Short mmCIF file of C-alpha atoms in Angstrom, two decimals:
data_model
loop_
_atom_site.label_atom_id
_atom_site.label_comp_id
_atom_site.label_asym_id
_atom_site.label_seq_id
_atom_site.Cartn_x
_atom_site.Cartn_y
_atom_site.Cartn_z
CA MET A 1268 180.67 -78.59 -2.73
CA SER A 1269 182.83 -80.41 -5.12
CA PHE A 1270 185.01 -83.41 -3.85
CA GLU A 1271 188.67 -83.53 -5.31
CA LEU A 1272 190.58 -86.64 -5.88
CA ILE A 1273 194.44 -86.04 -5.57
CA CYS A 1274 196.26 -89.16 -6.73
CA GLU A 1275 199.94 -89.54 -5.91
CA ILE A 1276 202.11 -90.44 -8.49
CA GLU A 1277 205.15 -92.92 -8.11
CA PRO A 1278 208.15 -91.08 -9.06
CA PRO A 1279 210.92 -92.86 -10.95
CA THR A 1280 214.45 -93.81 -9.29
CA LYS A 1281 215.90 -93.93 -12.86
CA PRO A 1282 215.93 -91.15 -15.41
CA ASP A 1283 213.08 -92.55 -17.44
CA LEU A 1284 209.47 -90.91 -17.40
CA LYS A 1285 207.78 -93.54 -19.13
CA HIS A 1286 205.90 -95.10 -16.00
CA VAL A 1287 205.27 -91.88 -14.75
CA ARG A 1288 203.34 -90.87 -18.12
CA HIS A 1289 201.49 -94.07 -18.02
CA GLN A 1290 200.18 -93.26 -14.26
CA ILE A 1291 199.22 -89.85 -15.37
CA GLY A 1292 197.41 -91.29 -18.41
CA THR A 1293 195.33 -93.63 -16.25
CA LEU A 1294 194.65 -91.73 -13.55
CA SER A 1295 193.73 -88.59 -15.19
CA LYS A 1296 190.18 -90.14 -16.11
CA ILE A 1297 189.38 -89.57 -12.13
CA ALA A 1298 191.89 -87.38 -10.94
CA HIS A 1299 191.56 -83.62 -10.40
CA SER A 1300 195.27 -83.01 -9.63
CA PHE A 1301 198.41 -85.30 -9.11
CA LEU A 1302 200.93 -85.08 -5.93
CA ILE A 1303 204.66 -85.79 -7.00
CA PRO A 1304 206.63 -87.07 -3.69
CA ASP A 1305 210.15 -85.65 -3.02
CA ASN A 1306 212.61 -88.62 -2.42
CA HIS A 1307 209.86 -90.54 -0.77
CA ILE A 1308 210.75 -93.36 1.74
CA GLY A 1309 214.24 -91.71 1.87
CA ARG A 1310 215.35 -92.85 -1.88
CA ALA A 1311 216.53 -90.49 -4.46
CA THR A 1312 214.24 -89.84 -7.10
CA VAL A 1313 213.37 -87.75 -10.25
CA SER A 1314 212.80 -84.10 -9.10
CA SER A 1315 209.32 -83.54 -7.88
CA VAL A 1316 209.29 -80.22 -9.88
CA ALA A 1317 210.55 -81.73 -13.17
CA VAL A 1318 207.64 -84.24 -12.61
CA ALA A 1319 204.81 -81.65 -11.74
CA HIS A 1320 206.23 -80.01 -14.83
CA GLU A 1321 205.56 -83.03 -16.94
CA VAL A 1322 201.99 -83.40 -15.47
CA GLU A 1323 201.22 -80.02 -16.47
CA SER A 1324 202.42 -80.71 -20.03
CA MET A 1325 200.19 -83.32 -20.33
CA GLY A 1326 197.26 -81.21 -19.35
CA GLY A 1327 197.06 -82.18 -15.81
CA ARG A 1328 197.45 -80.29 -12.65
CA GLY A 1329 200.31 -80.97 -10.21
CA ILE A 1330 201.44 -80.66 -6.52
CA ALA A 1331 205.27 -80.69 -6.15
CA CYS A 1332 206.29 -82.20 -2.71
CA LEU A 1333 209.22 -80.43 -1.13
CA ASN A 1334 210.95 -81.97 1.86
CA SER A 1335 213.01 -80.07 4.37
CA ARG A 1336 215.21 -83.20 5.07
CA ASP A 1337 217.03 -82.36 1.76
CA ARG A 1338 217.59 -78.99 1.21
CA ASN A 1339 219.41 -76.05 2.91
CA LEU A 1340 218.01 -72.29 2.08
CA LEU A 1341 220.05 -71.79 -0.96
CA GLY A 1342 218.91 -75.29 -2.45
CA PHE A 1343 215.36 -74.64 -1.51
CA ARG A 1344 215.55 -71.06 -3.10
CA ARG A 1345 216.77 -73.03 -6.49
CA ASP A 1346 213.77 -75.22 -6.43
CA LEU A 1347 211.64 -72.01 -6.18
CA LEU A 1348 213.08 -70.53 -9.10
CA THR A 1349 212.99 -73.90 -11.17
CA ALA A 1350 209.56 -74.15 -10.41
CA ALA A 1351 208.53 -70.74 -11.33
CA ALA A 1352 210.30 -70.93 -14.58
CA TYR A 1353 208.37 -74.43 -15.47
CA GLY A 1354 204.91 -72.89 -14.10
CA VAL A 1355 204.74 -75.17 -11.31
CA ASP A 1356 202.80 -73.32 -8.35
CA GLN A 1357 201.56 -75.64 -6.15
CA PHE A 1358 203.55 -77.13 -3.48
CA LEU A 1359 203.12 -79.60 -0.58
CA PHE A 1360 206.11 -78.97 2.14
CA VAL A 1361 206.84 -81.86 4.57
CA TYR A 1362 209.51 -82.91 7.06
CA GLY A 1363 210.47 -86.09 4.86
CA ASP A 1364 211.32 -89.72 6.05
CA LYS A 1365 214.43 -90.81 7.52
CA PRO A 1366 216.92 -91.18 4.53
CA THR A 1367 218.66 -94.25 3.57
CA SER A 1368 221.80 -92.85 2.90
CA GLY A 1369 223.46 -89.46 3.97
CA ASN A 1370 222.39 -87.25 6.63
CA ARG A 1371 219.20 -84.61 7.18
CA THR A 1372 219.80 -80.76 6.79
CA SER A 1373 218.61 -78.79 9.70
CA ASP A 1374 218.65 -75.45 7.84
CA LEU A 1375 214.68 -75.42 6.93
CA THR A 1376 211.50 -76.45 8.87
CA VAL A 1377 208.01 -76.78 6.97
CA ARG A 1378 207.26 -73.43 8.88
CA SER A 1379 210.18 -71.89 7.62
CA MET A 1380 209.75 -72.99 4.00
CA ILE A 1381 206.12 -71.98 3.72
CA ALA A 1382 207.12 -68.18 5.12
CA GLU A 1383 210.05 -68.40 2.56
CA ALA A 1384 208.04 -69.55 -0.43
CA ARG A 1385 205.42 -66.66 0.60
CA ARG A 1386 208.08 -64.18 0.19
CA PHE A 1387 209.20 -65.59 -3.30
CA SER A 1388 206.16 -65.31 -4.57
CA PRO A 1389 202.16 -64.68 -3.55
CA ASP A 1390 200.91 -66.28 -6.06
CA PHE A 1391 202.08 -69.89 -5.05
CA ARG A 1392 199.54 -72.21 -3.28
CA LEU A 1393 201.35 -74.12 -0.27
CA GLY A 1394 200.20 -76.92 1.56
CA ALA A 1395 201.21 -78.72 4.68
CA ALA A 1396 200.61 -82.36 6.38
CA ALA A 1397 198.84 -82.75 9.21
CA GLY A 1398 198.94 -86.08 11.50
CA LEU A 1399 195.75 -87.25 12.87
CA ARG A 1400 196.14 -85.07 16.32
CA PRO A 1401 195.51 -81.70 17.51
CA LEU A 1402 196.58 -79.05 14.80
CA PRO A 1403 199.48 -76.89 15.61
CA ALA A 1404 198.22 -73.37 14.84
CA TRP A 1405 200.85 -72.22 12.28
CA LYS A 1406 199.85 -74.86 10.16
CA ARG A 1407 196.31 -72.88 9.78
CA ALA A 1408 198.74 -70.54 7.58
CA ALA A 1409 198.90 -73.07 4.58
CA ASP A 1410 196.44 -72.77 1.72
CA PHE A 1411 195.35 -76.46 2.21
CA LEU A 1412 196.21 -79.58 4.27
CA PHE A 1413 196.83 -83.11 3.68
CA ALA A 1414 195.75 -85.17 6.53
CA GLN A 1415 197.67 -88.11 7.45
CA VAL A 1416 197.10 -91.63 5.92
CA SER A 1417 194.58 -93.68 7.86
CA PHE A 1418 192.81 -96.78 7.04
CA SER A 1419 189.50 -95.50 9.44
CA ALA A 1420 187.09 -93.42 7.96
CA GLU A 1421 185.65 -93.02 11.26
CA ALA A 1422 188.88 -91.77 12.72
CA GLN A 1423 189.47 -89.29 10.17
CA LEU A 1424 186.05 -88.02 10.72
CA ARG A 1425 186.81 -87.73 14.27
CA TRP A 1426 189.74 -85.61 13.67
CA ARG A 1427 188.16 -83.22 11.08
CA GLU A 1428 185.28 -82.66 13.57
CA ALA A 1429 187.84 -81.93 16.22
CA ASN A 1430 190.18 -79.58 14.18
CA PRO A 1431 188.02 -77.29 12.11
CA VAL A 1432 189.74 -75.02 9.92
CA ASP A 1433 188.69 -72.94 6.78
CA VAL A 1434 191.32 -74.14 4.14
CA PRO A 1435 190.72 -77.19 2.15
CA VAL A 1436 191.66 -80.64 3.89
CA TYR A 1437 192.51 -83.66 1.95
CA ALA A 1438 192.14 -86.94 3.92
CA GLY A 1439 194.81 -89.61 3.20
CA VAL A 1440 193.97 -92.97 1.64
CA MET A 1441 196.19 -95.79 0.99
CA VAL A 1442 195.67 -98.86 -1.08
CA LEU A 1443 197.51 -101.93 0.58
CA ALA A 1444 198.94 -103.73 -2.61
CA SER A 1445 199.82 -107.26 -0.52
CA GLU A 1446 200.23 -108.63 2.83
CA ARG A 1447 204.04 -107.61 2.48
CA HIS A 1448 203.21 -104.25 1.79
CA ALA A 1449 200.99 -103.74 4.62
CA ARG A 1450 203.74 -105.40 7.18
CA LEU A 1451 206.19 -103.31 5.61
CA LEU A 1452 204.10 -99.95 6.11
CA ALA A 1453 203.30 -101.16 9.62
CA ALA A 1454 207.10 -101.50 10.67
CA ALA A 1455 208.17 -98.20 9.22
CA ILE A 1456 205.17 -96.16 10.49
CA PRO A 1457 204.22 -97.41 14.00
CA ASP A 1458 201.62 -95.12 14.97
CA ILE A 1459 199.51 -95.89 12.03
CA ASP A 1460 196.42 -97.86 12.89
CA LEU A 1461 196.66 -100.88 10.42
CA PRO A 1462 193.75 -103.28 11.07
CA GLU A 1463 194.92 -106.76 11.38
CA THR A 1464 191.48 -107.84 9.49
CA LEU A 1465 192.32 -106.00 6.89
CA ILE A 1466 195.88 -107.40 6.39
CA GLU A 1467 194.32 -110.73 6.50
CA GLN A 1468 191.81 -109.84 4.03
CA VAL A 1469 194.62 -108.43 1.65
CA ALA A 1470 196.67 -111.87 2.09
CA ALA A 1471 193.71 -113.98 0.80
CA ASP A 1472 192.51 -111.58 -1.98
CA ARG A 1473 194.96 -109.17 -4.07
CA MET A 1474 191.86 -106.97 -4.86
CA ALA A 1475 190.56 -106.43 -0.93
CA GLY A 1476 193.29 -103.38 -0.63
CA VAL A 1477 191.80 -102.06 -3.86
CA GLU A 1478 188.28 -102.39 -2.55
CA ALA A 1479 188.84 -101.00 0.71
CA ALA A 1480 190.66 -97.92 -0.53
CA CYS A 1481 187.82 -97.14 -2.59
CA GLU A 1482 184.90 -97.68 0.05
CA GLN A 1483 186.87 -95.45 2.08
CA VAL A 1484 187.19 -92.78 -0.71
CA LEU A 1485 183.25 -92.88 -1.26
CA ALA A 1486 182.65 -92.72 2.46
CA LEU A 1487 184.68 -89.79 2.79
CA ARG A 1488 183.03 -88.16 -0.43
CA ASP A 1489 179.73 -88.90 1.21
CA SER A 1490 180.48 -87.47 4.60
CA GLY A 1491 181.04 -84.05 3.00
CA ALA A 1492 183.69 -83.67 5.65
CA PHE A 1493 186.46 -83.08 3.55
CA ALA A 1494 187.33 -81.22 0.28
CA GLY A 1495 188.97 -84.49 -1.15
CA VAL A 1496 191.38 -87.10 -0.69
CA HIS A 1497 194.70 -87.86 -1.21
CA LEU A 1498 194.89 -91.16 -2.88
CA ILE A 1499 198.21 -93.49 -3.11
CA PRO A 1500 197.41 -96.15 -5.17
CA VAL A 1501 201.02 -97.26 -5.33
CA SER A 1502 201.28 -100.23 -8.10
CA ARG A 1503 197.52 -100.84 -8.22
CA TYR A 1504 196.76 -97.54 -9.74
CA ARG A 1505 194.98 -99.44 -12.90
CA ASP A 1506 192.64 -101.15 -10.61
CA VAL A 1507 191.83 -98.28 -8.72
CA GLU A 1508 191.00 -96.35 -11.71
CA SER A 1509 188.65 -98.89 -12.91
CA ARG A 1510 186.70 -99.29 -9.86
CA LEU A 1511 186.74 -95.75 -9.29
CA ALA A 1512 185.75 -94.42 -12.88
CA THR A 1513 182.19 -95.34 -12.53
CA ALA A 1514 181.52 -94.80 -8.85
CA LEU A 1515 182.61 -91.38 -8.67
CA ARG A 1516 180.23 -90.17 -11.39
#
């Protein structure tokens, strides 16, 4: 069974795609496809559909993330039309982080987005996010699942065994770029299990987060339990590419 590496791109907060193109160019040596977040961590960014189109134009495969937080039904239909016009046909639907400005809309849920997208086009490939807890039955209707980021391959394997599903499942792996990044992450996501020993290692050595993430990717690959990994390299994408380019051969 092939093992796919889906690398997450940091979308721009300004109307300039130069940094996006550099990430794609660097990570394309190891990535099978790219996930583009949608106003991630509650900040406005360039449309995930537009960036997914940019990925496709550079010869890659893009997955546009769309959240229910920022759109009503009409806005969602606009996004589906735009995606179809651009040839973007893979999506990850999520609830969305707390916005830094404005309010949530309550018009859509991830479940209703999947149903609406199915009606719009049977050719779209639709994914949903899964926490490391019992999987709701309706999420089994997705074409693929992205499991929540964890810093423990053992915890991810236990969850996978307890939640058998026939669609591809991608385990979430994140690089800790710095001690500050780790502390902010722990504060923003209280239920994430972030080992204090790893934070201390990252504080002492800036490459420790990269090494830990790459080791986790390889452990998950060797387990055979997942279809692949959803890797979030954050600002350390050059280091990640350098480390994994040889190891994943």
